[in-house]
Amino acid sequence: MKGLLIKDIKLLVKQQRFFSSIIFIAVVLTVVTDNPSFIVGYMTFIGSSFTLSSITYDEFDNGNAFLFSLPITRRMYTKEKYSFALILGGGFWVFSTALAAAVGEMKQMASIGDTLIISCMILPIMLVMLSIMLPFQLKYGGEKGRIAAIVMVGGIFIAFLIMAKAAEWLNIDLEGVFGSFPTMDGKAIVAAALIFAFVILLISIRASIFIMEKKEF
């Protein structure tokens, strides 16, 4: 797996102009906007989504057929993609969180503690998004994988809307059900969200391994 990580990191280095532009835009937006914590989500998702591009590069010109002729198993390949996504997304998350906290403190818009809580809520969202998108990318590859993932996310959003409407028709007080959330400790909410996201991620890894072991090249 170490060799696969080195390959993806070297591929990442070749995209340094692209990432330099992202970092420059992030710094500018953090300075000029009134909500510096916004940049945490922006950079975290941009960084972690590069893993999808690395899968596309691997598939280019039947590259996977050559890749798996090496001493690399499909299980190892799948785990490396998740590891690479977490390393990349986590690295961008740390950088953007430090940037948002510093700017928020200098402008006196938000304390470091508030910025950290908001930033920590980005992590489970990132994990769930990766858990959805990576299996689709490995299954369908390229543009089809992105389209399938977008349709999946859109379907989840529509499902939540339908549930909300159904609750309204059935006179179920959702506000009362979830009304205790604001009174809960922020750390407890973040911890619960992270546990839930990691469970989803583990399920996603198992699904992706199954997909790769059944896939033909």
mmCIF file of C-alpha atoms in Angstrom:
data_model
loop_
_atom_site.group_PDB
_atom_site.id
_atom_site.type_symbol
_atom_site.label_atom_id
_atom_site.label_comp_id
_atom_site.label_asym_id
_atom_site.label_seq_id
_atom_site.Cartn_x
_atom_site.Cartn_y
_atom_site.Cartn_z
ATOM 1 C CA MET A 1 0.000 0.000 0.000
ATOM 2 C CA LYS A 2 2.970 2.283 0.611
ATOM 3 C CA GLY A 3 3.868 2.157 -3.085
ATOM 4 C CA LEU A 4 0.319 3.113 -4.091
ATOM 5 C CA LEU A 5 0.378 6.071 -1.702
ATOM 6 C CA ILE A 6 3.702 7.237 -3.142
ATOM 7 C CA LYS A 7 2.242 6.963 -6.667
ATOM 8 C CA ASP A 8 -0.791 9.081 -5.746
ATOM 9 C CA ILE A 9 1.327 11.638 -3.874
ATOM 10 C CA LYS A 10 3.629 12.029 -6.890
ATOM 11 C CA LEU A 11 0.554 12.464 -9.050
ATOM 12 C CA LEU A 12 -0.624 15.092 -6.581
ATOM 13 C CA VAL A 13 2.700 16.962 -6.842
ATOM 14 C CA LYS A 14 2.183 17.284 -10.592
ATOM 15 C CA GLN A 15 -1.050 19.154 -9.822
ATOM 16 C CA GLN A 16 0.728 21.703 -7.623
ATOM 17 C CA ARG A 17 -0.414 24.669 -9.712
ATOM 18 C CA PHE A 18 -4.029 23.628 -9.277
ATOM 19 C CA PHE A 19 -3.668 23.238 -5.521
ATOM 20 C CA SER A 20 -1.698 26.472 -5.232
ATOM 21 C CA SER A 21 -4.626 28.235 -6.898
ATOM 22 C CA ILE A 22 -7.066 26.606 -4.454
ATOM 23 C CA ILE A 23 -4.978 27.696 -1.468
ATOM 24 C CA PHE A 24 -4.680 31.249 -2.833
ATOM 25 C CA ILE A 25 -8.456 31.478 -3.363
ATOM 26 C CA ALA A 26 -9.036 30.044 0.117
ATOM 27 C CA VAL A 27 -6.795 32.638 1.759
ATOM 28 C CA VAL A 28 -8.471 35.495 -0.128
ATOM 29 C CA LEU A 29 -11.984 34.267 0.705
ATOM 30 C CA THR A 30 -11.077 33.782 4.353
ATOM 31 C CA VAL A 31 -9.811 37.347 4.612
ATOM 32 C CA VAL A 32 -12.663 39.074 2.744
ATOM 33 C CA THR A 33 -15.667 37.081 4.004
ATOM 34 C CA ASP A 34 -17.428 37.535 7.331
ATOM 35 C CA ASN A 35 -17.540 33.791 7.967
ATOM 36 C CA PRO A 36 -13.996 32.364 7.796
ATOM 37 C CA SER A 37 -15.173 28.896 8.897
ATOM 38 C CA PHE A 38 -16.833 28.546 5.464
ATOM 39 C CA ILE A 39 -13.418 27.932 3.992
ATOM 40 C CA VAL A 40 -12.952 24.783 6.091
ATOM 41 C CA GLY A 41 -15.694 22.927 4.223
ATOM 42 C CA TYR A 42 -14.547 24.320 0.879
ATOM 43 C CA MET A 43 -10.945 23.178 1.193
ATOM 44 C CA THR A 44 -11.718 19.880 2.923
ATOM 45 C CA PHE A 45 -14.069 18.707 0.179
ATOM 46 C CA ILE A 46 -11.832 19.964 -2.621
ATOM 47 C CA GLY A 47 -8.860 18.139 -1.131
ATOM 48 C CA SER A 48 -10.566 14.835 -0.431
ATOM 49 C CA SER A 49 -12.312 14.787 -3.815
ATOM 50 C CA PHE A 50 -8.935 14.597 -5.566
ATOM 51 C CA THR A 51 -9.013 10.890 -4.705
ATOM 52 C CA LEU A 52 -11.790 10.502 -7.277
ATOM 53 C CA SER A 53 -9.504 12.013 -9.902
ATOM 54 C CA SER A 54 -6.722 9.606 -8.938
ATOM 55 C CA ILE A 55 -9.076 6.686 -9.596
ATOM 56 C CA THR A 56 -9.851 8.135 -13.029
ATOM 57 C CA TYR A 57 -6.119 8.448 -13.765
ATOM 58 C CA ASP A 58 -5.597 4.803 -12.771
ATOM 59 C CA GLU A 59 -8.329 3.703 -15.180
ATOM 60 C CA PHE A 60 -6.968 5.755 -18.104
ATOM 61 C CA ASP A 61 -5.756 3.688 -21.056
ATOM 62 C CA ASN A 62 -6.587 0.421 -19.251
ATOM 63 C CA GLY A 63 -4.124 1.277 -16.494
ATOM 64 C CA ASN A 64 -5.810 -0.911 -13.889
ATOM 65 C CA ALA A 65 -5.089 -4.052 -15.864
ATOM 66 C CA PHE A 66 -1.368 -3.236 -15.690
ATOM 67 C CA LEU A 67 -1.597 -2.088 -12.066
ATOM 68 C CA PHE A 68 -3.057 -5.390 -10.880
ATOM 69 C CA SER A 69 -0.380 -7.357 -12.748
ATOM 70 C CA LEU A 70 1.951 -6.046 -10.044
ATOM 71 C CA PRO A 71 1.987 -7.525 -6.507
ATOM 72 C CA ILE A 72 -1.039 -5.405 -5.586
ATOM 73 C CA THR A 73 -4.333 -6.900 -4.450
ATOM 74 C CA ARG A 74 -7.710 -5.301 -5.063
ATOM 75 C CA ARG A 75 -8.324 -5.147 -1.327
ATOM 76 C CA MET A 76 -5.034 -3.287 -0.872
ATOM 77 C CA TYR A 77 -5.908 -0.882 -3.699
ATOM 78 C CA THR A 78 -9.295 -0.087 -2.169
ATOM 79 C CA LYS A 79 -7.888 0.528 1.300
ATOM 80 C CA GLU A 80 -5.199 2.796 -0.175
ATOM 81 C CA LYS A 81 -7.798 4.984 -1.877
ATOM 82 C CA TYR A 82 -9.663 5.477 1.386
ATOM 83 C CA SER A 83 -6.393 6.142 3.222
ATOM 84 C CA PHE A 84 -5.309 8.652 0.586
ATOM 85 C CA ALA A 85 -8.678 10.420 0.788
ATOM 86 C CA LEU A 86 -8.441 10.669 4.574
ATOM 87 C CA ILE A 87 -4.834 11.890 4.495
ATOM 88 C CA LEU A 88 -5.560 14.489 1.824
ATOM 89 C CA GLY A 89 -8.870 15.635 3.264
ATOM 90 C CA GLY A 90 -7.425 15.666 6.774
ATOM 91 C CA GLY A 91 -4.401 17.702 5.680
ATOM 92 C CA PHE A 92 -6.561 20.322 4.003
ATOM 93 C CA TRP A 93 -8.890 20.310 7.019
ATOM 94 C CA VAL A 94 -6.028 21.044 9.433
ATOM 95 C CA PHE A 95 -4.669 23.848 7.242
ATOM 96 C CA SER A 96 -8.065 25.480 6.649
ATOM 97 C CA THR A 97 -9.063 25.154 10.319
ATOM 98 C CA ALA A 98 -5.861 26.868 11.442
ATOM 99 C CA LEU A 99 -6.405 29.594 8.831
ATOM 100 C CA ALA A 100 -10.060 30.138 9.803
ATOM 101 C CA ALA A 101 -9.227 30.195 13.528
ATOM 102 C CA ALA A 102 -6.420 32.713 13.034
ATOM 103 C CA VAL A 103 -8.505 35.049 10.852
ATOM 104 C CA GLY A 104 -11.572 34.721 13.102
ATOM 105 C CA GLU A 105 -9.490 35.603 16.139
ATOM 106 C CA MET A 106 -7.803 38.567 14.438
ATOM 107 C CA LYS A 107 -11.113 39.960 13.183
ATOM 108 C CA GLN A 108 -12.809 39.077 16.494
ATOM 109 C CA MET A 109 -15.664 37.384 14.607
ATOM 110 C CA ALA A 110 -15.415 33.991 16.329
ATOM 111 C CA SER A 111 -13.394 32.454 19.118
ATOM 112 C CA ILE A 112 -10.980 29.630 18.417
ATOM 113 C CA GLY A 113 -13.250 27.244 20.349
ATOM 114 C CA ASP A 114 -16.302 28.096 18.228
ATOM 115 C CA THR A 115 -14.290 27.725 15.031
ATOM 116 C CA LEU A 116 -13.019 24.314 16.153
ATOM 117 C CA ILE A 117 -16.543 23.052 16.909
ATOM 118 C CA ILE A 118 -17.775 24.201 13.494
ATOM 119 C CA SER A 119 -14.721 22.681 11.815
ATOM 120 C CA CYS A 120 -15.190 19.377 13.650
ATOM 121 C CA MET A 121 -18.740 19.168 12.293
ATOM 122 C CA ILE A 122 -17.241 19.258 8.781
ATOM 123 C CA LEU A 123 -15.351 15.997 9.372
ATOM 124 C CA PRO A 124 -18.347 13.624 9.633
ATOM 125 C CA ILE A 125 -19.909 15.268 6.572
ATOM 126 C CA MET A 126 -16.676 14.678 4.640
ATOM 127 C CA LEU A 127 -16.553 11.043 5.776
ATOM 128 C CA VAL A 128 -20.158 10.384 4.739
ATOM 129 C CA MET A 129 -19.630 12.044 1.339
ATOM 130 C CA LEU A 130 -16.531 9.931 0.708
ATOM 131 C CA SER A 131 -18.427 6.842 1.873
ATOM 132 C CA ILE A 132 -21.026 7.509 -0.815
ATOM 133 C CA MET A 133 -18.844 8.698 -3.672
ATOM 134 C CA LEU A 134 -15.908 6.270 -3.561
ATOM 135 C CA PRO A 135 -17.939 3.056 -4.072
ATOM 136 C CA PHE A 136 -19.749 4.643 -7.027
ATOM 137 C CA GLN A 137 -16.456 5.848 -8.502
ATOM 138 C CA LEU A 138 -14.898 2.395 -8.147
ATOM 139 C CA LYS A 139 -17.990 0.721 -9.585
ATOM 140 C CA TYR A 140 -18.695 2.944 -12.586
ATOM 141 C CA GLY A 141 -15.508 4.998 -12.962
ATOM 142 C CA GLY A 142 -15.019 8.448 -14.451
ATOM 143 C CA GLU A 143 -18.015 10.588 -15.263
ATOM 144 C CA LYS A 144 -20.535 7.789 -14.703
ATOM 145 C CA GLY A 145 -19.315 7.429 -11.136
ATOM 146 C CA ARG A 146 -19.670 11.153 -10.460
ATOM 147 C CA ILE A 147 -23.153 11.233 -11.997
ATOM 148 C CA ALA A 148 -24.237 8.177 -9.994
ATOM 149 C CA ALA A 149 -22.901 9.727 -6.773
ATOM 150 C CA ILE A 150 -24.668 13.029 -7.446
ATOM 151 C CA VAL A 151 -27.911 11.179 -8.144
ATOM 152 C CA MET A 152 -27.444 9.240 -4.894
ATOM 153 C CA VAL A 153 -26.867 12.393 -2.841
ATOM 154 C CA GLY A 154 -29.810 14.075 -4.567
ATOM 155 C CA GLY A 155 -31.960 11.049 -3.788
ATOM 156 C CA ILE A 156 -31.034 11.236 -0.101
ATOM 157 C CA PHE A 157 -31.917 14.942 -0.058
ATOM 158 C CA ILE A 158 -35.269 14.261 -1.731
ATOM 159 C CA ALA A 159 -35.928 11.436 0.742
ATOM 160 C CA PHE A 160 -35.419 13.842 3.645
ATOM 161 C CA LEU A 161 -37.816 16.319 2.022
ATOM 162 C CA ILE A 162 -40.433 13.582 1.605
ATOM 163 C CA MET A 163 -39.977 12.529 5.237
ATOM 164 C CA ALA A 164 -40.430 16.135 6.351
ATOM 165 C CA LYS A 165 -43.620 16.481 4.290
ATOM 166 C CA ALA A 166 -44.932 13.151 5.556
ATOM 167 C CA ALA A 167 -44.299 14.253 9.133
ATOM 168 C CA GLU A 168 -46.190 17.464 8.420
ATOM 169 C CA TRP A 169 -49.188 15.568 6.994
ATOM 170 C CA LEU A 170 -49.172 13.174 9.974
ATOM 171 C CA ASN A 171 -48.886 16.083 12.445
ATOM 172 C CA ILE A 172 -45.573 14.816 13.835
ATOM 173 C CA ASP A 173 -43.695 17.557 15.675
ATOM 174 C CA LEU A 174 -40.161 17.181 14.309
ATOM 175 C CA GLU A 175 -39.117 20.365 16.072
ATOM 176 C CA GLY A 176 -40.077 18.791 19.370
ATOM 177 C CA VAL A 177 -38.279 15.573 18.518
ATOM 178 C CA PHE A 178 -35.027 17.332 17.631
ATOM 179 C CA GLY A 179 -35.534 20.348 19.838
ATOM 180 C CA SER A 180 -33.184 18.997 22.476
ATOM 181 C CA PHE A 181 -30.200 19.116 20.083
ATOM 182 C CA PRO A 182 -29.353 22.797 20.672
ATOM 183 C CA THR A 183 -29.223 22.193 24.429
ATOM 184 C CA MET A 184 -26.792 19.312 24.050
ATOM 185 C CA ASP A 185 -23.093 19.858 24.546
ATOM 186 C CA GLY A 186 -21.329 20.664 21.277
ATOM 187 C CA LYS A 187 -18.586 18.115 21.942
ATOM 188 C CA ALA A 188 -21.161 15.371 22.478
ATOM 189 C CA ILE A 189 -22.853 16.163 19.168
ATOM 190 C CA VAL A 190 -19.513 16.155 17.327
ATOM 191 C CA ALA A 191 -18.501 12.854 18.958
ATOM 192 C CA ALA A 192 -21.819 11.191 18.061
ATOM 193 C CA ALA A 193 -21.604 12.479 14.479
ATOM 194 C CA LEU A 194 -18.039 11.192 14.104
ATOM 195 C CA ILE A 195 -18.947 7.750 15.451
ATOM 196 C CA PHE A 196 -21.878 7.542 13.030
ATOM 197 C CA ALA A 197 -19.686 8.697 10.122
ATOM 198 C CA PHE A 198 -16.957 6.142 10.899
ATOM 199 C CA VAL A 199 -19.544 3.345 10.980
ATOM 200 C CA ILE A 200 -20.798 4.449 7.549
ATOM 201 C CA LEU A 201 -17.177 4.632 6.345
ATOM 202 C CA LEU A 202 -16.441 1.065 7.474
ATOM 203 C CA ILE A 203 -19.550 -0.179 5.667
ATOM 204 C CA SER A 204 -18.453 1.753 2.576
ATOM 205 C CA ILE A 205 -14.973 0.178 2.672
ATOM 206 C CA ARG A 206 -16.467 -3.312 2.815
ATOM 207 C CA ALA A 207 -18.784 -2.471 -0.103
ATOM 208 C CA SER A 208 -15.905 -1.037 -2.146
ATOM 209 C CA ILE A 209 -13.739 -4.104 -1.538
ATOM 210 C CA PHE A 210 -16.607 -6.308 -2.724
ATOM 211 C CA ILE A 211 -17.029 -4.112 -5.826
ATOM 212 C CA MET A 212 -13.325 -4.260 -6.708
ATOM 213 C CA GLU A 213 -13.072 -8.015 -6.209
ATOM 214 C CA LYS A 214 -15.986 -8.579 -8.607
ATOM 215 C CA LYS A 215 -14.925 -5.979 -11.168
ATOM 216 C CA GLU A 216 -13.461 -7.089 -14.494
ATOM 217 C CA PHE A 217 -10.770 -5.143 -16.348
#
